[in-house]
Amino acid sequence: MDVQEPFPAMVVRETADGAASRIEELTLGDLPEGGVVIRVEYSSLNYKDALASQGHPGVVRSLPHVPGIDCAGEVVSSDAAEFRPGEKVLVTGYDLGSGAWGGYSQYVRVPAEWVVAMPDGLTPRLAMVYGTAGFTAAQCVQALVRGGVEPADGPVVVSGATGGVGTLAVAILAKLGYEVTAVSGKPDRHDSLLRLGAAEVAGRELLSGDDRPLLKSRWAGAVDTVGGAPLATLVRSLNHRGCVAACGLTAGEQLPLTVYPFILRGVTLAGIDSAKCPRAPRMEVWRLLSGDWRVDLPDELVSETDLAGLPEQISAMLAGDHFGRTLVVPSC
């Protein structure tokens, strides 16, 4: 591709009122430095992307900025011998879409160490049905498995089950034979979660426990995507030697807990960090997602948008009205 040939991207720029995003034309010469140029076939929408599109200072380090914390597509050029033009690859995490320009662009340029060769059994589209959300969900499930939580130990619970991470966590856990209770504040989506494999769907009130330092033992394990008081309730409701994997904070960053669940029940609170996941465990997660843990979400849980339609999807996510996975096709 000629370095001066224009292509579309969503660019966030500083404005008099803060920051705003719009679709612009860029060239390869505009892209940050890196060793591998990728033609993006698919990206996806995550909560972090929605914040980045608003120029949120906790996500975006400097403006102008291109959001999109994951992408999948085809190598155009590479300074690294391990990646050749025409090869299908994916990128999730690291600084993509936060410290560095991301996947809401027809082309990205990234360091070679960020790039993962497309695993057998995956396509760029399916890789982005997973995306950072699926990668995070799989790490959460790994934490439960490594924590000794087995399907025979009793029910597990997933909070924020209609979000990207929650949806995929429900699907993976159900496939592995766990009895899953999905917690969602969207009654109109409960049937979809049951079809996904949840044994039971409950409203948010399930996680609104009182202030006692310990609650009745109920869950063998949990995947929490919201943080705050609901996460504290989950920790206090775990069975002896239970485990909860935590990866979100939409309900708050404070955790109102005592040490009692940890020293009396021996529970584990496993933090999940997707962006900086080291290379070896990163490759293992993708091996699982393309193999034994592969799940195919029903069509009702996956939608697609081009860059022009992306602001509407971002607004829905920020308002709490988003459901499932939204794929972004930046070439349209």
mmCIF file of C-alpha atoms in Angstrom:
data_model
loop_
_atom_site.group_PDB
_atom_site.id
_atom_site.type_symbol
_atom_site.label_atom_id
_atom_site.label_comp_id
_atom_site.label_asym_id
_atom_site.label_seq_id
_atom_site.Cartn_x
_atom_site.Cartn_y
_atom_site.Cartn_z
ATOM 1 C CA MET A 1 0.000 0.000 0.000
ATOM 2 C CA ASP A 2 1.236 3.491 -0.844
ATOM 3 C CA VAL A 3 2.089 5.490 2.272
ATOM 4 C CA GLN A 4 -0.013 8.405 1.040
ATOM 5 C CA GLU A 5 -3.149 6.397 0.185
ATOM 6 C CA PRO A 6 -5.961 7.522 2.487
ATOM 7 C CA PHE A 7 -8.032 5.185 4.657
ATOM 8 C CA PRO A 8 -10.783 5.735 7.268
ATOM 9 C CA ALA A 9 -10.335 5.833 11.027
ATOM 10 C CA MET A 10 -12.163 7.099 14.105
ATOM 11 C CA VAL A 11 -10.042 9.882 15.569
ATOM 12 C CA VAL A 12 -10.591 11.502 18.976
ATOM 13 C CA ARG A 13 -9.417 15.098 19.137
ATOM 14 C CA GLU A 14 -9.404 17.778 21.778
ATOM 15 C CA THR A 15 -12.265 20.278 21.587
ATOM 16 C CA ALA A 16 -13.318 23.370 23.492
ATOM 17 C CA ASP A 17 -15.686 21.141 25.510
ATOM 18 C CA GLY A 18 -13.164 18.374 26.151
ATOM 19 C CA ALA A 19 -12.836 15.755 23.426
ATOM 20 C CA ALA A 20 -14.890 14.408 20.525
ATOM 21 C CA SER A 21 -14.503 11.667 17.940
ATOM 22 C CA ARG A 22 -15.178 11.741 14.214
ATOM 23 C CA ILE A 23 -14.345 9.716 11.118
ATOM 24 C CA GLU A 24 -11.286 11.029 9.314
ATOM 25 C CA GLU A 25 -8.945 9.943 6.556
ATOM 26 C CA LEU A 26 -5.420 8.961 7.594
ATOM 27 C CA THR A 27 -2.399 7.603 5.755
ATOM 28 C CA LEU A 28 0.252 5.122 6.812
ATOM 29 C CA GLY A 29 2.512 8.093 7.415
ATOM 30 C CA ASP A 30 0.143 9.235 10.194
ATOM 31 C CA LEU A 31 0.407 5.997 12.151
ATOM 32 C CA PRO A 32 2.670 5.655 15.197
ATOM 33 C CA GLU A 33 5.901 3.728 14.892
ATOM 34 C CA GLY A 34 5.879 -0.056 15.004
ATOM 35 C CA GLY A 35 7.222 -3.113 13.261
ATOM 36 C CA VAL A 36 4.074 -4.668 11.756
ATOM 37 C CA VAL A 37 1.422 -3.022 9.579
ATOM 38 C CA ILE A 38 -1.939 -4.815 9.650
ATOM 39 C CA ARG A 39 -4.970 -4.260 7.447
ATOM 40 C CA VAL A 40 -7.778 -4.488 9.985
ATOM 41 C CA GLU A 41 -10.708 -6.670 8.996
ATOM 42 C CA TYR A 42 -12.461 -6.602 12.368
ATOM 43 C CA SER A 43 -12.201 -4.886 15.716
ATOM 44 C CA SER A 44 -14.775 -4.956 18.518
ATOM 45 C CA LEU A 45 -16.475 -2.663 20.999
ATOM 46 C CA ASN A 46 -15.459 -2.838 24.663
ATOM 47 C CA TYR A 47 -16.278 -0.555 27.574
ATOM 48 C CA LYS A 48 -12.717 0.748 27.539
ATOM 49 C CA ASP A 49 -13.208 1.728 23.877
ATOM 50 C CA ALA A 50 -16.371 3.616 24.749
ATOM 51 C CA LEU A 51 -14.446 5.606 27.343
ATOM 52 C CA ALA A 52 -11.554 6.177 24.934
ATOM 53 C CA SER A 53 -13.939 7.584 22.325
ATOM 54 C CA GLN A 54 -14.760 10.328 24.849
ATOM 55 C CA GLY A 55 -11.088 11.049 25.509
ATOM 56 C CA HIS A 56 -11.346 9.688 29.050
ATOM 57 C CA PRO A 57 -8.036 10.601 30.759
ATOM 58 C CA GLY A 58 -7.946 7.298 32.630
ATOM 59 C CA VAL A 59 -7.758 5.456 29.305
ATOM 60 C CA VAL A 60 -6.303 7.834 26.722
ATOM 61 C CA ARG A 61 -2.861 9.244 27.426
ATOM 62 C CA SER A 62 -2.774 11.898 24.725
ATOM 63 C CA LEU A 63 -4.823 13.329 21.884
ATOM 64 C CA PRO A 64 -5.360 12.890 19.001
ATOM 65 C CA HIS A 65 -6.139 9.236 19.521
ATOM 66 C CA VAL A 66 -7.631 6.235 17.675
ATOM 67 C CA PRO A 67 -9.597 3.868 19.987
ATOM 68 C CA GLY A 68 -9.944 0.111 19.590
ATOM 69 C CA ILE A 69 -8.201 -2.176 22.085
ATOM 70 C CA ASP A 70 -8.219 -5.177 19.764
ATOM 71 C CA CYS A 71 -8.082 -5.998 16.075
ATOM 72 C CA ALA A 72 -7.651 -8.874 13.637
ATOM 73 C CA GLY A 73 -6.677 -8.876 10.014
ATOM 74 C CA GLU A 74 -3.876 -9.400 7.518
ATOM 75 C CA VAL A 75 -0.213 -8.447 7.687
ATOM 76 C CA VAL A 76 0.686 -5.864 5.031
ATOM 77 C CA SER A 77 4.333 -5.441 5.957
ATOM 78 C CA SER A 78 6.602 -6.517 8.801
ATOM 79 C CA ASP A 79 10.084 -5.787 10.062
ATOM 80 C CA ALA A 80 9.935 -9.047 12.048
ATOM 81 C CA ALA A 81 10.790 -12.304 10.329
ATOM 82 C CA GLU A 82 8.080 -14.258 12.152
ATOM 83 C CA PHE A 83 5.269 -12.362 10.394
ATOM 84 C CA ARG A 84 4.900 -12.298 6.622
ATOM 85 C CA PRO A 85 2.613 -10.258 4.335
ATOM 86 C CA GLY A 86 -0.691 -12.013 3.819
ATOM 87 C CA GLU A 87 -0.621 -13.792 7.195
ATOM 88 C CA LYS A 88 -3.733 -13.546 9.373
ATOM 89 C CA VAL A 89 -3.026 -12.182 12.859
ATOM 90 C CA LEU A 90 -4.694 -10.641 15.877
ATOM 91 C CA VAL A 91 -3.764 -8.109 18.547
ATOM 92 C CA THR A 92 -5.372 -7.641 21.965
ATOM 93 C CA GLY A 93 -4.201 -5.681 24.967
ATOM 94 C CA TYR A 94 -0.801 -4.102 25.526
ATOM 95 C CA ASP A 95 -1.195 -0.381 24.747
ATOM 96 C CA LEU A 96 -3.411 -0.843 21.693
ATOM 97 C CA GLY A 97 -6.255 1.648 21.800
ATOM 98 C CA SER A 98 -5.008 3.346 24.985
ATOM 99 C CA GLY A 99 -1.374 4.429 24.936
ATOM 100 C CA ALA A 100 -1.099 3.681 21.216
ATOM 101 C CA TRP A 101 -3.528 4.156 18.353
ATOM 102 C CA GLY A 102 -5.920 1.250 18.048
ATOM 103 C CA GLY A 103 -8.134 -0.857 15.844
ATOM 104 C CA TYR A 104 -10.825 1.634 14.793
ATOM 105 C CA SER A 105 -8.802 2.226 11.681
ATOM 106 C CA GLN A 106 -8.436 0.328 8.420
ATOM 107 C CA TYR A 107 -4.709 0.000 9.145
ATOM 108 C CA VAL A 108 -2.671 -0.218 12.344
ATOM 109 C CA ARG A 109 1.063 -0.306 12.969
ATOM 110 C CA VAL A 110 2.171 -2.118 16.132
ATOM 111 C CA PRO A 111 5.291 -3.683 17.669
ATOM 112 C CA ALA A 112 5.830 -7.284 16.582
ATOM 113 C CA GLU A 113 5.734 -8.521 20.175
ATOM 114 C CA TRP A 114 2.063 -7.509 20.385
ATOM 115 C CA VAL A 115 1.053 -9.644 17.395
ATOM 116 C CA VAL A 116 -0.354 -13.177 17.657
ATOM 117 C CA ALA A 117 -0.528 -15.444 14.614
ATOM 118 C CA MET A 118 -4.142 -16.461 14.012
ATOM 119 C CA PRO A 119 -4.654 -19.763 15.859
ATOM 120 C CA ASP A 120 -5.878 -22.749 13.867
ATOM 121 C CA GLY A 121 -9.646 -22.860 13.976
ATOM 122 C CA LEU A 122 -10.116 -19.098 14.211
ATOM 123 C CA THR A 123 -10.870 -16.469 11.585
ATOM 124 C CA PRO A 124 -10.443 -12.706 12.030
ATOM 125 C CA ARG A 125 -14.177 -12.420 12.596
ATOM 126 C CA LEU A 126 -14.399 -15.151 15.231
ATOM 127 C CA ALA A 127 -11.223 -13.855 16.885
ATOM 128 C CA MET A 128 -13.000 -10.533 17.368
ATOM 129 C CA VAL A 129 -16.236 -12.156 18.528
ATOM 130 C CA TYR A 130 -13.919 -13.107 21.379
ATOM 131 C CA GLY A 131 -11.644 -10.063 21.297
ATOM 132 C CA THR A 132 -10.436 -8.615 24.562
ATOM 133 C CA ALA A 133 -13.753 -9.585 26.179
ATOM 134 C CA GLY A 134 -13.364 -13.264 25.337
ATOM 135 C CA PHE A 135 -9.693 -13.212 26.232
ATOM 136 C CA THR A 136 -10.618 -11.765 29.632
ATOM 137 C CA ALA A 137 -13.493 -14.205 30.138
ATOM 138 C CA ALA A 138 -11.198 -17.153 29.400
ATOM 139 C CA GLN A 139 -8.653 -15.887 31.931
ATOM 140 C CA CYS A 140 -11.437 -15.652 34.512
ATOM 141 C CA VAL A 141 -12.466 -19.242 33.850
ATOM 142 C CA GLN A 142 -8.794 -20.286 34.057
ATOM 143 C CA ALA A 143 -8.590 -18.675 37.501
ATOM 144 C CA LEU A 144 -11.530 -20.760 38.735
ATOM 145 C CA VAL A 145 -10.090 -23.955 37.282
ATOM 146 C CA ARG A 146 -6.667 -23.280 38.757
ATOM 147 C CA GLY A 147 -8.315 -22.378 42.039
ATOM 148 C CA GLY A 148 -9.684 -25.904 42.222
ATOM 149 C CA VAL A 149 -13.315 -25.073 41.409
ATOM 150 C CA GLU A 150 -14.878 -28.054 39.639
ATOM 151 C CA PRO A 151 -18.395 -28.475 38.197
ATOM 152 C CA ALA A 152 -19.265 -30.974 40.952
ATOM 153 C CA ASP A 153 -18.488 -28.392 43.653
ATOM 154 C CA GLY A 154 -21.729 -26.501 43.097
ATOM 155 C CA PRO A 155 -23.080 -23.504 41.184
ATOM 156 C CA VAL A 156 -20.966 -20.647 39.924
ATOM 157 C CA VAL A 157 -22.211 -17.139 39.262
ATOM 158 C CA VAL A 158 -21.387 -14.521 36.618
ATOM 159 C CA SER A 159 -22.183 -10.858 37.270
ATOM 160 C CA GLY A 160 -22.759 -8.397 34.446
ATOM 161 C CA ALA A 161 -23.745 -11.386 32.328
ATOM 162 C CA THR A 162 -25.101 -9.409 29.380
ATOM 163 C CA GLY A 163 -21.807 -7.601 28.771
ATOM 164 C CA GLY A 164 -19.090 -8.927 26.491
ATOM 165 C CA VAL A 165 -16.999 -10.571 29.215
ATOM 166 C CA GLY A 166 -20.035 -11.872 31.083
ATOM 167 C CA THR A 167 -21.683 -13.322 27.985
ATOM 168 C CA LEU A 168 -18.582 -15.248 26.986
ATOM 169 C CA ALA A 169 -17.856 -16.363 30.560
ATOM 170 C CA VAL A 170 -21.360 -17.847 30.788
ATOM 171 C CA ALA A 171 -20.879 -19.658 27.474
ATOM 172 C CA ILE A 172 -17.444 -21.084 28.344
ATOM 173 C CA LEU A 173 -18.438 -22.183 31.850
ATOM 174 C CA ALA A 174 -21.608 -23.842 30.547
ATOM 175 C CA LYS A 175 -19.614 -25.686 27.893
ATOM 176 C CA LEU A 176 -17.247 -26.989 30.574
ATOM 177 C CA GLY A 177 -20.180 -28.404 32.548
ATOM 178 C CA TYR A 178 -20.598 -25.816 35.305
ATOM 179 C CA GLU A 179 -24.021 -24.914 36.673
ATOM 180 C CA VAL A 180 -24.081 -21.198 35.898
ATOM 181 C CA THR A 181 -26.243 -18.513 37.467
ATOM 182 C CA ALA A 182 -26.141 -15.408 35.276
ATOM 183 C CA VAL A 183 -26.834 -12.069 36.956
ATOM 184 C CA SER A 184 -28.264 -9.364 34.727
ATOM 185 C CA GLY A 185 -30.193 -6.141 35.173
ATOM 186 C CA LYS A 186 -31.872 -6.607 31.786
ATOM 187 C CA PRO A 187 -34.978 -8.804 32.128
ATOM 188 C CA ASP A 188 -35.587 -8.752 28.378
ATOM 189 C CA ARG A 189 -32.277 -10.577 27.855
ATOM 190 C CA HIS A 190 -32.807 -13.410 30.311
ATOM 191 C CA ASP A 191 -34.002 -15.878 27.660
ATOM 192 C CA SER A 192 -30.864 -15.249 25.625
ATOM 193 C CA LEU A 193 -28.686 -16.090 28.628
ATOM 194 C CA LEU A 194 -30.605 -19.320 29.198
ATOM 195 C CA ARG A 195 -30.063 -20.280 25.560
ATOM 196 C CA LEU A 196 -26.386 -19.515 26.062
ATOM 197 C CA GLY A 197 -26.210 -22.219 28.711
ATOM 198 C CA ALA A 198 -27.058 -20.507 32.002
ATOM 199 C CA ALA A 199 -28.975 -22.774 34.375
ATOM 200 C CA GLU A 200 -30.582 -19.776 36.060
ATOM 201 C CA VAL A 201 -30.825 -16.036 35.441
ATOM 202 C CA ALA A 202 -31.296 -13.582 38.301
ATOM 203 C CA GLY A 203 -31.579 -9.827 38.681
ATOM 204 C CA ARG A 204 -29.012 -7.567 40.304
ATOM 205 C CA GLU A 205 -30.786 -7.847 43.642
ATOM 206 C CA LEU A 206 -29.153 -11.263 44.025
ATOM 207 C CA LEU A 207 -25.874 -9.482 44.770
ATOM 208 C CA SER A 208 -27.251 -6.810 47.098
ATOM 209 C CA GLY A 209 -26.389 -8.593 50.331
ATOM 210 C CA ASP A 210 -26.316 -6.942 53.746
ATOM 211 C CA ASP A 211 -23.223 -5.643 55.556
ATOM 212 C CA ARG A 212 -22.399 -8.745 57.570
ATOM 213 C CA PRO A 213 -18.731 -9.759 57.206
ATOM 214 C CA LEU A 214 -19.786 -13.268 56.109
ATOM 215 C CA LEU A 215 -22.912 -14.325 54.237
ATOM 216 C CA LYS A 216 -24.408 -17.772 53.721
ATOM 217 C CA SER A 217 -22.153 -19.964 51.577
ATOM 218 C CA ARG A 218 -23.730 -20.223 48.144
ATOM 219 C CA TRP A 219 -21.209 -20.266 45.300
ATOM 220 C CA ALA A 220 -18.315 -22.548 44.455
ATOM 221 C CA GLY A 221 -16.913 -19.819 42.232
ATOM 222 C CA ALA A 222 -17.730 -16.568 40.521
ATOM 223 C CA VAL A 223 -16.751 -14.351 37.615
ATOM 224 C CA ASP A 224 -17.288 -10.709 38.524
ATOM 225 C CA THR A 225 -17.260 -8.027 35.837
ATOM 226 C CA VAL A 226 -18.624 -5.105 37.858
ATOM 227 C CA GLY A 227 -16.585 -4.682 41.072
ATOM 228 C CA GLY A 228 -17.722 -2.603 44.028
ATOM 229 C CA ALA A 229 -20.387 -3.841 46.436
ATOM 230 C CA PRO A 230 -21.538 -6.762 44.213
ATOM 231 C CA LEU A 231 -17.986 -8.164 44.217
ATOM 232 C CA ALA A 232 -17.831 -7.835 48.004
ATOM 233 C CA THR A 233 -21.123 -9.733 48.265
ATOM 234 C CA LEU A 234 -19.743 -12.504 46.078
ATOM 235 C CA VAL A 235 -16.584 -12.856 48.163
ATOM 236 C CA ARG A 236 -18.658 -13.083 51.340
ATOM 237 C CA SER A 237 -20.962 -15.691 49.746
ATOM 238 C CA LEU A 238 -18.340 -18.133 48.493
ATOM 239 C CA ASN A 239 -18.137 -21.692 49.730
ATOM 240 C CA HIS A 240 -15.104 -22.840 51.675
ATOM 241 C CA ARG A 241 -12.073 -22.633 49.353
ATOM 242 C CA GLY A 242 -14.161 -20.902 46.699
ATOM 243 C CA CYS A 243 -12.699 -18.531 44.127
ATOM 244 C CA VAL A 244 -13.906 -15.363 42.431
ATOM 245 C CA ALA A 245 -12.177 -13.844 39.397
ATOM 246 C CA ALA A 246 -12.535 -10.057 39.228
ATOM 247 C CA CYS A 247 -12.054 -8.007 36.060
ATOM 248 C CA GLY A 248 -14.306 -4.921 36.151
ATOM 249 C CA LEU A 249 -15.300 -1.836 38.106
ATOM 250 C CA THR A 250 -18.489 -0.413 36.588
ATOM 251 C CA ALA A 251 -20.172 -0.733 40.004
ATOM 252 C CA GLY A 252 -17.264 0.987 41.748
ATOM 253 C CA GLU A 253 -13.589 0.680 42.525
ATOM 254 C CA GLN A 254 -13.953 0.400 46.319
ATOM 255 C CA LEU A 255 -14.265 -3.045 47.916
ATOM 256 C CA PRO A 256 -16.111 -2.982 51.284
ATOM 257 C CA LEU A 257 -14.758 -6.172 52.855
ATOM 258 C CA THR A 258 -13.237 -7.557 56.011
ATOM 259 C CA VAL A 259 -10.581 -10.273 56.056
ATOM 260 C CA TYR A 260 -13.043 -12.865 57.416
ATOM 261 C CA PRO A 261 -13.860 -14.572 54.096
ATOM 262 C CA PHE A 262 -10.156 -15.072 53.473
ATOM 263 C CA ILE A 263 -9.057 -16.327 56.892
ATOM 264 C CA LEU A 264 -12.187 -18.267 57.894
ATOM 265 C CA ARG A 265 -13.237 -19.757 54.558
ATOM 266 C CA GLY A 266 -9.934 -19.641 52.704
ATOM 267 C CA VAL A 267 -11.459 -18.037 49.647
ATOM 268 C CA THR A 268 -9.434 -16.666 46.748
ATOM 269 C CA LEU A 269 -9.921 -13.315 45.028
ATOM 270 C CA ALA A 270 -8.125 -13.551 41.676
ATOM 271 C CA GLY A 271 -7.483 -10.317 39.812
ATOM 272 C CA ILE A 272 -7.540 -10.547 36.015
ATOM 273 C CA ASP A 273 -5.279 -8.237 34.010
ATOM 274 C CA SER A 274 -5.693 -8.735 30.270
ATOM 275 C CA ALA A 275 -3.712 -5.869 28.776
ATOM 276 C CA LYS A 276 -0.338 -6.841 30.240
ATOM 277 C CA CYS A 277 -0.787 -10.615 30.206
ATOM 278 C CA PRO A 278 2.649 -12.148 29.455
ATOM 279 C CA ARG A 279 3.290 -13.863 26.157
ATOM 280 C CA ALA A 280 3.253 -17.527 27.262
ATOM 281 C CA PRO A 281 -0.086 -17.455 29.148
ATOM 282 C CA ARG A 282 -1.499 -15.222 26.398
ATOM 283 C CA MET A 283 -0.782 -17.902 23.803
ATOM 284 C CA GLU A 284 -2.285 -20.564 26.073
ATOM 285 C CA VAL A 285 -5.546 -18.611 26.360
ATOM 286 C CA TRP A 286 -5.833 -18.330 22.579
ATOM 287 C CA ARG A 287 -5.073 -22.038 22.241
ATOM 288 C CA LEU A 288 -7.984 -22.806 24.564
ATOM 289 C CA LEU A 289 -10.363 -20.387 22.819
ATOM 290 C CA SER A 290 -9.584 -21.922 19.439
ATOM 291 C CA GLY A 291 -9.849 -25.490 20.778
ATOM 292 C CA ASP A 292 -11.516 -27.060 23.798
ATOM 293 C CA TRP A 293 -13.056 -23.801 25.027
ATOM 294 C CA ARG A 294 -14.306 -22.592 21.672
ATOM 295 C CA VAL A 295 -17.879 -21.305 21.818
ATOM 296 C CA ASP A 296 -20.100 -20.065 19.023
ATOM 297 C CA LEU A 297 -22.396 -17.284 20.162
ATOM 298 C CA PRO A 298 -25.888 -17.191 18.622
ATOM 299 C CA ASP A 299 -26.532 -14.513 16.025
ATOM 300 C CA GLU A 300 -28.686 -12.516 18.436
ATOM 301 C CA LEU A 301 -25.615 -11.897 20.608
ATOM 302 C CA VAL A 302 -23.334 -10.653 17.823
ATOM 303 C CA SER A 303 -23.858 -7.510 15.750
ATOM 304 C CA GLU A 304 -21.678 -5.618 13.284
ATOM 305 C CA THR A 305 -21.208 -1.940 12.592
ATOM 306 C CA ASP A 306 -19.035 0.208 10.376
ATOM 307 C CA LEU A 307 -17.251 3.283 11.686
ATOM 308 C CA ALA A 308 -20.198 5.528 10.821
ATOM 309 C CA GLY A 309 -22.529 3.477 13.020
ATOM 310 C CA LEU A 310 -20.071 3.133 15.870
ATOM 311 C CA PRO A 311 -21.043 6.303 17.831
ATOM 312 C CA GLU A 312 -24.583 4.987 18.263
ATOM 313 C CA GLN A 313 -23.264 1.707 19.668
ATOM 314 C CA ILE A 314 -20.881 3.583 21.974
ATOM 315 C CA SER A 315 -23.711 5.709 23.321
ATOM 316 C CA ALA A 316 -25.770 2.586 24.037
ATOM 317 C CA MET A 317 -22.844 1.005 25.893
ATOM 318 C CA LEU A 318 -22.233 4.092 28.028
ATOM 319 C CA ALA A 319 -25.952 4.216 28.835
ATOM 320 C CA GLY A 320 -25.972 0.569 29.907
ATOM 321 C CA ASP A 321 -28.149 -0.514 26.982
ATOM 322 C CA HIS A 322 -25.578 -2.589 25.125
ATOM 323 C CA PHE A 323 -25.835 -6.371 24.896
ATOM 324 C CA GLY A 324 -23.507 -9.103 23.685
ATOM 325 C CA ARG A 325 -20.701 -8.433 21.242
ATOM 326 C CA THR A 326 -20.441 -5.696 18.613
ATOM 327 C CA LEU A 327 -17.904 -6.164 15.830
ATOM 328 C CA VAL A 328 -16.423 -3.113 14.144
ATOM 329 C CA VAL A 329 -15.589 -3.270 10.427
ATOM 330 C CA PRO A 330 -13.332 -0.239 9.839
ATOM 331 C CA SER A 331 -13.048 -0.636 6.070
ATOM 332 C CA CYS A 332 -16.725 0.232 5.501
#
